């Protein structure tokens, strides 16, 4: 479920809970990270362009201490 698109409060909560379960972040930190990543991909979302899965990006950033750009490149490399 790392491809969940957090487009409403229920899905934002769900994405945040996924991030907390897959990392060592608490709910507040996971939610903050999620919103950072949403802001990063939002221009592409609004333009109906391809963008990486935000939960997967959050997990990579939290576990491996990557930037948004590095996490996105890692996801692209995973295929």
mmCIF file of N, CA and C in Angstrom:
data_model
loop_
_atom_site.group_PDB
_atom_site.id
_atom_site.type_symbol
_atom_site.label_atom_id
_atom_site.label_comp_id
_atom_site.label_asym_id
_atom_site.label_seq_id
_atom_site.Cartn_x
_atom_site.Cartn_y
_atom_site.Cartn_z
ATOM 1 N N UNK A 1 0.808 -1.199 0.000
ATOM 2 C CA UNK A 1 0.000 0.000 0.000
ATOM 3 C C UNK A 1 0.851 1.264 0.000
ATOM 4 N N UNK A 2 2.081 1.188 -0.475
ATOM 5 C CA UNK A 2 2.885 2.406 -0.543
ATOM 6 C C UNK A 2 2.435 3.309 -1.672
ATOM 7 N N UNK A 3 1.497 2.864 -2.491
ATOM 8 C CA UNK A 3 0.999 3.693 -3.590
ATOM 9 C C UNK A 3 -0.251 4.469 -3.215
ATOM 10 N N UNK A 4 -0.640 4.468 -1.949
ATOM 11 C CA UNK A 4 -1.818 5.234 -1.537
ATOM 12 C C UNK A 4 -1.592 6.708 -1.881
ATOM 13 N N UNK A 5 -2.607 7.333 -2.483
ATOM 14 C CA UNK A 5 -2.545 8.754 -2.823
ATOM 15 C C UNK A 5 -3.322 9.505 -1.743
ATOM 16 N N UNK A 6 -2.613 10.168 -0.845
ATOM 17 C CA UNK A 6 -3.281 10.823 0.287
ATOM 18 C C UNK A 6 -4.003 12.097 -0.136
ATOM 19 N N UNK A 7 -5.209 11.936 -0.634
ATOM 20 C CA UNK A 7 -5.947 13.056 -1.207
ATOM 21 C C UNK A 7 -7.060 13.576 -0.299
ATOM 22 N N UNK A 8 -7.273 12.932 0.833
ATOM 23 C CA UNK A 8 -8.249 13.434 1.803
ATOM 24 C C UNK A 8 -7.749 13.068 3.206
ATOM 25 N N UNK A 9 -8.414 13.545 4.242
ATOM 26 C CA UNK A 9 -7.930 13.331 5.605
ATOM 27 C C UNK A 9 -7.816 11.856 5.975
ATOM 28 N N UNK A 10 -8.771 11.053 5.549
ATOM 29 C CA UNK A 10 -8.734 9.630 5.861
ATOM 30 C C UNK A 10 -7.485 8.979 5.250
ATOM 31 N N UNK A 11 -7.180 9.319 4.002
ATOM 32 C CA UNK A 11 -6.015 8.724 3.339
ATOM 33 C C UNK A 11 -4.703 9.309 3.858
ATOM 34 N N UNK A 12 -4.717 10.561 4.274
ATOM 35 C CA UNK A 12 -3.524 11.144 4.900
ATOM 36 C C UNK A 12 -3.223 10.423 6.200
ATOM 37 N N UNK A 13 -4.253 10.170 6.993
ATOM 38 C CA UNK A 13 -4.070 9.422 8.236
ATOM 39 C C UNK A 13 -3.550 8.015 7.947
ATOM 40 N N UNK A 14 -4.129 7.355 6.965
ATOM 41 C CA UNK A 14 -3.702 5.997 6.609
ATOM 42 C C UNK A 14 -2.238 5.991 6.162
ATOM 43 N N UNK A 15 -1.864 6.935 5.309
ATOM 44 C CA UNK A 15 -0.480 7.018 4.843
ATOM 45 C C UNK A 15 0.463 7.276 6.008
ATOM 46 N N UNK A 16 0.063 8.162 6.907
ATOM 47 C CA UNK A 16 0.888 8.462 8.076
ATOM 48 C C UNK A 16 1.067 7.224 8.939
ATOM 49 N N UNK A 17 0.007 6.468 9.147
ATOM 50 C CA UNK A 17 0.116 5.236 9.950
ATOM 51 C C UNK A 17 0.997 4.197 9.269
ATOM 52 N N UNK A 18 0.922 4.090 7.944
ATOM 53 C CA UNK A 18 1.828 3.182 7.232
ATOM 54 C C UNK A 18 3.277 3.587 7.484
ATOM 55 N N UNK A 19 3.554 4.867 7.387
ATOM 56 C CA UNK A 19 4.924 5.348 7.584
ATOM 57 C C UNK A 19 5.401 5.030 8.995
ATOM 58 N N UNK A 20 4.540 5.220 9.998
ATOM 59 C CA UNK A 20 4.955 4.924 11.374
ATOM 60 C C UNK A 20 5.234 3.436 11.560
ATOM 61 N N UNK A 21 4.470 2.591 10.887
ATOM 62 C CA UNK A 21 4.671 1.141 11.024
ATOM 63 C C UNK A 21 5.921 0.660 10.304
ATOM 64 N N UNK A 22 6.308 1.353 9.248
ATOM 65 C CA UNK A 22 7.452 0.921 8.448
ATOM 66 C C UNK A 22 8.763 1.606 8.837
ATOM 67 N N UNK A 23 8.686 2.570 9.745
ATOM 68 C CA UNK A 23 9.885 3.292 10.187
ATOM 69 C C UNK A 23 9.857 3.404 11.703
ATOM 70 N N UNK A 24 10.818 4.126 12.242
ATOM 71 C CA UNK A 24 10.825 4.367 13.688
ATOM 72 C C UNK A 24 10.289 5.756 14.032
ATOM 73 N N UNK A 25 9.600 6.400 13.093
ATOM 74 C CA UNK A 25 9.049 7.729 13.340
ATOM 75 C C UNK A 25 7.756 7.642 14.129
ATOM 76 N N UNK A 26 7.527 8.643 14.988
ATOM 77 C CA UNK A 26 6.234 8.733 15.654
ATOM 78 C C UNK A 26 5.231 9.360 14.687
ATOM 79 N N UNK A 27 3.974 9.408 15.081
ATOM 80 C CA UNK A 27 2.908 9.865 14.181
ATOM 81 C C UNK A 27 3.155 11.297 13.711
ATOM 82 N N UNK A 28 3.532 12.182 14.629
ATOM 83 C CA UNK A 28 3.734 13.592 14.270
ATOM 84 C C UNK A 28 4.871 13.749 13.267
ATOM 85 N N UNK A 29 5.990 13.090 13.512
ATOM 86 C CA UNK A 29 7.136 13.175 12.596
ATOM 87 C C UNK A 29 6.796 12.558 11.242
ATOM 88 N N UNK A 30 6.084 11.448 11.259
ATOM 89 C CA UNK A 30 5.692 10.802 10.007
ATOM 90 C C UNK A 30 4.757 11.702 9.211
ATOM 91 N N UNK A 31 3.827 12.349 9.888
ATOM 92 C CA UNK A 31 2.892 13.243 9.215
ATOM 93 C C UNK A 31 3.621 14.457 8.636
ATOM 94 N N UNK A 32 4.553 15.002 9.383
ATOM 95 C CA UNK A 32 5.341 16.140 8.893
ATOM 96 C C UNK A 32 6.117 15.749 7.634
ATOM 97 N N UNK A 33 6.749 14.588 7.675
ATOM 98 C CA UNK A 33 7.503 14.100 6.523
ATOM 99 C C UNK A 33 6.580 13.871 5.324
ATOM 100 N N UNK A 34 5.434 13.290 5.569
ATOM 101 C CA UNK A 34 4.462 13.057 4.497
ATOM 102 C C UNK A 34 4.090 14.364 3.808
ATOM 103 N N UNK A 35 3.814 15.405 4.592
ATOM 104 C CA UNK A 35 3.438 16.679 3.993
ATOM 105 C C UNK A 35 4.594 17.331 3.251
ATOM 106 N N UNK A 36 5.822 17.132 3.708
ATOM 107 C CA UNK A 36 6.986 17.622 2.954
ATOM 108 C C UNK A 36 7.019 16.978 1.565
ATOM 109 N N UNK A 37 6.792 15.693 1.540
ATOM 110 C CA UNK A 37 6.859 14.962 0.272
ATOM 111 C C UNK A 37 5.669 15.311 -0.616
ATOM 112 N N UNK A 38 4.502 15.475 -0.031
ATOM 113 C CA UNK A 38 3.343 15.894 -0.821
ATOM 114 C C UNK A 38 3.627 17.250 -1.473
ATOM 115 N N UNK A 39 4.207 18.169 -0.730
ATOM 116 C CA UNK A 39 4.548 19.482 -1.297
ATOM 117 C C UNK A 39 5.553 19.341 -2.438
ATOM 118 N N UNK A 40 6.458 18.383 -2.311
ATOM 119 C CA UNK A 40 7.463 18.135 -3.343
ATOM 120 C C UNK A 40 6.835 17.609 -4.637
ATOM 121 N N UNK A 41 5.872 16.712 -4.530
ATOM 122 C CA UNK A 41 5.283 16.103 -5.732
ATOM 123 C C UNK A 41 4.004 16.798 -6.196
ATOM 124 N N UNK A 42 3.453 17.684 -5.390
ATOM 125 C CA UNK A 42 2.161 18.293 -5.709
ATOM 126 C C UNK A 42 2.100 18.977 -7.075
ATOM 127 N N UNK A 43 3.131 19.709 -7.503
ATOM 128 C CA UNK A 43 3.039 20.303 -8.844
ATOM 129 C C UNK A 43 2.809 19.256 -9.939
ATOM 130 N N UNK A 44 3.432 18.110 -9.798
ATOM 131 C CA UNK A 44 3.231 17.039 -10.783
ATOM 132 C C UNK A 44 1.861 16.404 -10.639
ATOM 133 N N UNK A 45 1.383 16.271 -9.405
ATOM 134 C CA UNK A 45 0.045 15.724 -9.184
ATOM 135 C C UNK A 45 -0.995 16.612 -9.866
ATOM 136 N N UNK A 46 -0.867 17.924 -9.663
ATOM 137 C CA UNK A 46 -1.834 18.866 -10.229
ATOM 138 C C UNK A 46 -1.751 18.933 -11.749
ATOM 139 N N UNK A 47 -0.567 18.704 -12.282
ATOM 140 C CA UNK A 47 -0.380 18.736 -13.738
ATOM 141 C C UNK A 47 -0.668 17.384 -14.373
ATOM 142 N N UNK A 48 -1.136 16.424 -13.562
ATOM 143 C CA UNK A 48 -1.439 15.076 -14.031
ATOM 144 C C UNK A 48 -0.219 14.421 -14.675
ATOM 145 N N UNK A 49 0.941 14.626 -14.032
ATOM 146 C CA UNK A 49 2.186 14.014 -14.480
ATOM 147 C C UNK A 49 2.558 12.889 -13.521
ATOM 148 N N UNK A 50 3.446 12.042 -13.976
ATOM 149 C CA UNK A 50 3.901 10.938 -13.133
ATOM 150 C C UNK A 50 4.663 11.481 -11.927
ATOM 151 N N UNK A 51 4.478 10.814 -10.798
ATOM 152 C CA UNK A 51 5.199 11.185 -9.584
ATOM 153 C C UNK A 51 5.408 9.922 -8.759
ATOM 154 N N UNK A 52 6.421 9.928 -7.900
ATOM 155 C CA UNK A 52 6.716 8.730 -7.114
ATOM 156 C C UNK A 52 5.699 8.534 -5.993
ATOM 157 N N UNK A 53 5.593 7.313 -5.487
ATOM 158 C CA UNK A 53 4.679 7.044 -4.371
ATOM 159 C C UNK A 53 5.182 7.738 -3.104
ATOM 160 N N UNK A 54 4.335 8.559 -2.508
ATOM 161 C CA UNK A 54 4.772 9.383 -1.389
ATOM 162 C C UNK A 54 5.096 8.565 -0.141
ATOM 163 N N UNK A 55 4.378 7.491 0.106
ATOM 164 C CA UNK A 55 4.680 6.667 1.277
ATOM 165 C C UNK A 55 6.033 5.983 1.099
ATOM 166 N N UNK A 56 6.286 5.455 -0.066
ATOM 167 C CA UNK A 56 7.588 4.820 -0.333
ATOM 168 C C UNK A 56 8.718 5.831 -0.176
ATOM 169 N N UNK A 57 8.513 7.046 -0.679
ATOM 170 C CA UNK A 57 9.528 8.083 -0.522
ATOM 171 C C UNK A 57 9.767 8.389 0.955
ATOM 172 N N UNK A 58 8.693 8.480 1.722
ATOM 173 C CA UNK A 58 8.822 8.779 3.149
ATOM 174 C C UNK A 58 9.596 7.690 3.875
ATOM 175 N N UNK A 59 9.305 6.444 3.541
ATOM 176 C CA UNK A 59 10.001 5.329 4.185
ATOM 177 C C UNK A 59 11.490 5.363 3.839
ATOM 178 N N UNK A 60 11.803 5.581 2.581
ATOM 179 C CA UNK A 60 13.211 5.683 2.177
ATOM 180 C C UNK A 60 13.904 6.836 2.869
ATOM 181 N N UNK A 61 13.250 7.987 2.896
ATOM 182 C CA UNK A 61 13.869 9.143 3.540
ATOM 183 C C UNK A 61 14.121 8.881 5.015
ATOM 184 N N UNK A 62 13.165 8.288 5.700
ATOM 185 C CA UNK A 62 13.301 8.054 7.138
ATOM 186 C C UNK A 62 14.346 6.990 7.447
ATOM 187 N N UNK A 63 14.340 5.916 6.696
ATOM 188 C CA UNK A 63 15.256 4.809 6.991
ATOM 189 C C UNK A 63 16.689 5.074 6.538
ATOM 190 N N UNK A 64 16.827 5.766 5.413
ATOM 191 C CA UNK A 64 18.156 5.920 4.834
ATOM 192 C C UNK A 64 18.653 7.362 4.828
ATOM 193 N N UNK A 65 17.871 8.237 5.429
ATOM 194 C CA UNK A 65 18.251 9.650 5.546
ATOM 195 C C UNK A 65 18.575 10.283 4.188
ATOM 196 N N UNK A 66 17.662 10.106 3.251
ATOM 197 C CA UNK A 66 17.832 10.619 1.897
ATOM 198 C C UNK A 66 17.078 11.931 1.728
ATOM 199 N N UNK A 67 17.445 12.681 0.721
ATOM 200 C CA UNK A 67 16.672 13.854 0.311
ATOM 201 C C UNK A 67 15.514 13.368 -0.562
ATOM 202 N N UNK A 68 14.597 14.268 -0.855
ATOM 203 C CA UNK A 68 13.504 13.910 -1.768
ATOM 204 C C UNK A 68 14.052 13.447 -3.112
ATOM 205 N N UNK A 69 15.017 14.180 -3.617
ATOM 206 C CA UNK A 69 15.588 13.849 -4.920
ATOM 207 C C UNK A 69 16.268 12.483 -4.907
ATOM 208 N N UNK A 70 17.021 12.211 -3.843
ATOM 209 C CA UNK A 70 17.709 10.916 -3.737
ATOM 210 C C UNK A 70 16.702 9.776 -3.617
ATOM 211 N N UNK A 71 15.673 9.983 -2.814
ATOM 212 C CA UNK A 71 14.647 8.948 -2.649
ATOM 213 C C UNK A 71 13.933 8.676 -3.973
ATOM 214 N N UNK A 72 13.630 9.743 -4.697
ATOM 215 C CA UNK A 72 12.970 9.568 -5.997
ATOM 216 C C UNK A 72 13.861 8.808 -6.969
ATOM 217 N N UNK A 73 15.131 9.129 -6.997
ATOM 218 C CA UNK A 73 16.056 8.422 -7.876
ATOM 219 C C UNK A 73 16.144 6.945 -7.484
ATOM 220 N N UNK A 74 16.160 6.645 -6.207
ATOM 221 C CA UNK A 74 16.205 5.255 -5.733
ATOM 222 C C UNK A 74 14.974 4.503 -6.201
ATOM 223 N N UNK A 75 13.816 5.121 -6.111
ATOM 224 C CA UNK A 75 12.577 4.477 -6.548
ATOM 225 C C UNK A 75 12.616 4.217 -8.038
ATOM 226 N N UNK A 76 13.098 5.180 -8.803
ATOM 227 C CA UNK A 76 13.217 4.985 -10.252
ATOM 228 C C UNK A 76 14.161 3.837 -10.574
ATOM 229 N N UNK A 77 15.246 3.721 -9.835
ATOM 230 C CA UNK A 77 16.224 2.663 -10.064
ATOM 231 C C UNK A 77 15.641 1.286 -9.711
ATOM 232 N N UNK A 78 14.717 1.252 -8.742
ATOM 233 C CA UNK A 78 14.077 -0.014 -8.357
ATOM 234 C C UNK A 78 13.185 -0.545 -9.468
ATOM 235 N N UNK A 79 12.753 0.362 -10.337
ATOM 236 C CA UNK A 79 11.935 -0.048 -11.476
ATOM 237 C C UNK A 79 10.549 -0.208 -11.123
#
